[in-house]
PDB file of C-alpha atoms in Angstrom:
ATOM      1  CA  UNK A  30      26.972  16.761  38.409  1.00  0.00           C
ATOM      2  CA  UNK A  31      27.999  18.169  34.831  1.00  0.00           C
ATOM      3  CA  UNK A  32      26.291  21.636  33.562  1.00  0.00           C
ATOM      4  CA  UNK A  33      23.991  21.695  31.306  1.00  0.00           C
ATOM      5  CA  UNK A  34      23.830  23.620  28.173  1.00  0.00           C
ATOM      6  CA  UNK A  35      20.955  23.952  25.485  1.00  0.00           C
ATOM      7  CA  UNK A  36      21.256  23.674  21.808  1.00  0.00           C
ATOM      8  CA  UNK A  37      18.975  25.534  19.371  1.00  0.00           C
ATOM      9  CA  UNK A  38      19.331  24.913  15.966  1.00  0.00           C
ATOM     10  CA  UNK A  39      17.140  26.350  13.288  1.00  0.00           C
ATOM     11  CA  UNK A  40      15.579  23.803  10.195  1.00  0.00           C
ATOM     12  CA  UNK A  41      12.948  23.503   7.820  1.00  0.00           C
ATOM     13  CA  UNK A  42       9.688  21.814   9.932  1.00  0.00           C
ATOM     14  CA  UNK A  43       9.393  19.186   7.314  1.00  0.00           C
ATOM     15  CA  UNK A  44      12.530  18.269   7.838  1.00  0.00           C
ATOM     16  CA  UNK A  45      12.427  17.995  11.829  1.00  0.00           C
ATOM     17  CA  UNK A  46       9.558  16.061  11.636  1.00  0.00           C
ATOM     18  CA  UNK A  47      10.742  13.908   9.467  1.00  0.00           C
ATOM     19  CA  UNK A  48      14.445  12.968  11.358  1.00  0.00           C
ATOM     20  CA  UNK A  49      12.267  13.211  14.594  1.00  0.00           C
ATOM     21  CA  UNK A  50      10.090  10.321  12.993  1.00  0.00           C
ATOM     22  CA  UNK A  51      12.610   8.707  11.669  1.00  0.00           C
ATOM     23  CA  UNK A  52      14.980   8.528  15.362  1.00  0.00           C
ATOM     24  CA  UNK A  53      11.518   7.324  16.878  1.00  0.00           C
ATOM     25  CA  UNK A  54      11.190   4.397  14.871  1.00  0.00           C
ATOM     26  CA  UNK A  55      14.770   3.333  15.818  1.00  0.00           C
ATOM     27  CA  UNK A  56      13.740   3.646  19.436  1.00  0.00           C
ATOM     28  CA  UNK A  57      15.706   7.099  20.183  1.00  0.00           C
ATOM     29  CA  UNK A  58      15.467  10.702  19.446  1.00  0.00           C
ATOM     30  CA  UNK A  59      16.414  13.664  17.412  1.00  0.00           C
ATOM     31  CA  UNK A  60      17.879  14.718  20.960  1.00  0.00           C
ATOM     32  CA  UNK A  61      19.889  11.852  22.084  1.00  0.00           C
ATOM     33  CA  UNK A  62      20.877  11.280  18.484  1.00  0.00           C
ATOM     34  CA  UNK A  63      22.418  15.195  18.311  1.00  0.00           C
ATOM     35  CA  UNK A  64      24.733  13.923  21.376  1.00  0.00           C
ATOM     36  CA  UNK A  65      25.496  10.894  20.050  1.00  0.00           C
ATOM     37  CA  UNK A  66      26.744  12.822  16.981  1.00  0.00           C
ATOM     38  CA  UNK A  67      28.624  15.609  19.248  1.00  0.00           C
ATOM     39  CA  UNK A  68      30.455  12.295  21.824  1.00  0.00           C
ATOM     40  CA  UNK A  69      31.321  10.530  18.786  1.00  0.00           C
ATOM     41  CA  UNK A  70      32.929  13.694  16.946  1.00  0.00           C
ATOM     42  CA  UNK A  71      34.898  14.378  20.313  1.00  0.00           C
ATOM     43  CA  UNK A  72      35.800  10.751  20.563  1.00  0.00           C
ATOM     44  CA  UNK A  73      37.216  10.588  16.893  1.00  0.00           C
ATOM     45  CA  UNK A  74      38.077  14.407  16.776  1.00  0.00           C
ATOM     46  CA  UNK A  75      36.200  14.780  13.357  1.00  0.00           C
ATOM     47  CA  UNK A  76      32.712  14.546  12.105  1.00  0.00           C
ATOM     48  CA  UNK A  77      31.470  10.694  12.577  1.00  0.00           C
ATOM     49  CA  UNK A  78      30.905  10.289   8.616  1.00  0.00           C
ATOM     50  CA  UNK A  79      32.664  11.062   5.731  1.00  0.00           C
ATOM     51  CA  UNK A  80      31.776  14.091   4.054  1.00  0.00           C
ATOM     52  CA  UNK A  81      32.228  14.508  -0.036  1.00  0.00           C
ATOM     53  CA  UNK A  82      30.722  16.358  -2.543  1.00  0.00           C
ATOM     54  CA  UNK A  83      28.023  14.471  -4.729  1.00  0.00           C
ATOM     55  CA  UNK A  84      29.380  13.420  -8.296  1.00  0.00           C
ATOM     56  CA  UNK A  85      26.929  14.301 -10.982  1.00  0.00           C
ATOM     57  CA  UNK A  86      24.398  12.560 -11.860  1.00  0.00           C
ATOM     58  CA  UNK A  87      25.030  10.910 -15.682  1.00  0.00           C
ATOM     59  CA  UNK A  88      22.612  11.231 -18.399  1.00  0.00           C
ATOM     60  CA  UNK A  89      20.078   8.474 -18.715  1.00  0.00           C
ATOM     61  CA  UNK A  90      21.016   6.977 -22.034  1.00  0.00           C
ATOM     62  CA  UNK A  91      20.793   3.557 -23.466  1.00  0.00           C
ATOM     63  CA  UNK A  92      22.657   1.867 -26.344  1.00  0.00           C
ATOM     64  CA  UNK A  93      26.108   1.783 -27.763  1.00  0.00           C
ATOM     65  CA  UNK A  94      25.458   5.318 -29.356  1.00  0.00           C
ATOM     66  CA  UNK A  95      26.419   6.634 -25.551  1.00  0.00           C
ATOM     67  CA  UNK A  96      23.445   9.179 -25.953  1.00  0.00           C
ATOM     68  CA  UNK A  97      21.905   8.496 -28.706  1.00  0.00           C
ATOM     69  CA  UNK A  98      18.825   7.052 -27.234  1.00  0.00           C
ATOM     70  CA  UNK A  99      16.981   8.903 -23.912  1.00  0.00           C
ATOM     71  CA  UNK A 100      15.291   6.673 -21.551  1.00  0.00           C
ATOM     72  CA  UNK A 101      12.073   8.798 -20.387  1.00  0.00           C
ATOM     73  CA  UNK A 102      10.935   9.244 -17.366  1.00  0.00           C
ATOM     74  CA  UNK A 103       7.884   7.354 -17.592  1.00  0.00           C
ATOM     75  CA  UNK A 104       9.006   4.325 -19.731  1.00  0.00           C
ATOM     76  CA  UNK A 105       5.399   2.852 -19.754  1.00  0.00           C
ATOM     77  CA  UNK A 106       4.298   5.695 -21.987  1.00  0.00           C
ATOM     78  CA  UNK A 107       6.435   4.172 -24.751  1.00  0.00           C
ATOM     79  CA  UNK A 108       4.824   0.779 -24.706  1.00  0.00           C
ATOM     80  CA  UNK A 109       2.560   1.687 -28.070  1.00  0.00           C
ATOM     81  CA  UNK A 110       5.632   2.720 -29.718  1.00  0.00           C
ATOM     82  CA  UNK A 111       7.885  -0.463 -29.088  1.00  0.00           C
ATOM     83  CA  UNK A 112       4.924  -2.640 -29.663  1.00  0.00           C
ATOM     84  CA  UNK A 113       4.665  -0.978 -33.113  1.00  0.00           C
ATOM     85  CA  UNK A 114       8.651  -1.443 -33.626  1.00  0.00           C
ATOM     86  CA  UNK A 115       8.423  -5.197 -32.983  1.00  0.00           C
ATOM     87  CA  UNK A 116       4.769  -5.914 -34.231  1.00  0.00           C
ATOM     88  CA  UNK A 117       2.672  -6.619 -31.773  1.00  0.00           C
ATOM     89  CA  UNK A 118      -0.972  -5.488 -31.571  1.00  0.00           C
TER      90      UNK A 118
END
């Protein structure tokens, strides 16, 4: 019979319960899914996903002016206004 060995790994709560929720929904664990991770990164001698950095994110723009024009946040709060531009009551 192999050893055993345990793994303790500190994280935010939130997060644990979240990945624990999430790994229960697709019928496994946080456990079983921390081996998975480790047999897979022996079997392919790397980590079992690429890692990169994150580009950043672009500006939220509209229109040929590349800029000229922000789109808010919370484009329903501009209705009045276009309705105005075009008109309509």
């Amino acid at each position: 019979m192999a050893k055993e060995a345990t793994l303790q790994v500190r994280m935010d709560s939130e997060l644990k319960e979240q990945v624990e929720l999430l790994y229960k929904q697709m019928g496994t664990s946080f456990a079983e899914a921390v081996r998975i991770f480790a047999r897979q990164s022996v079997e392919d001698r790397a980590m079992p996903f690429i890692m990169h950095l994150s580009l950043p994110k672009p500006e939220r723009t509209l229109g040929i002016a590349n800029g000229k024009y922000e789109i808010p946040d919370d484009i329903d709060e501009c209705n009045y206004e276009i309705a105005e531009m075009f008109g309509v009551k």
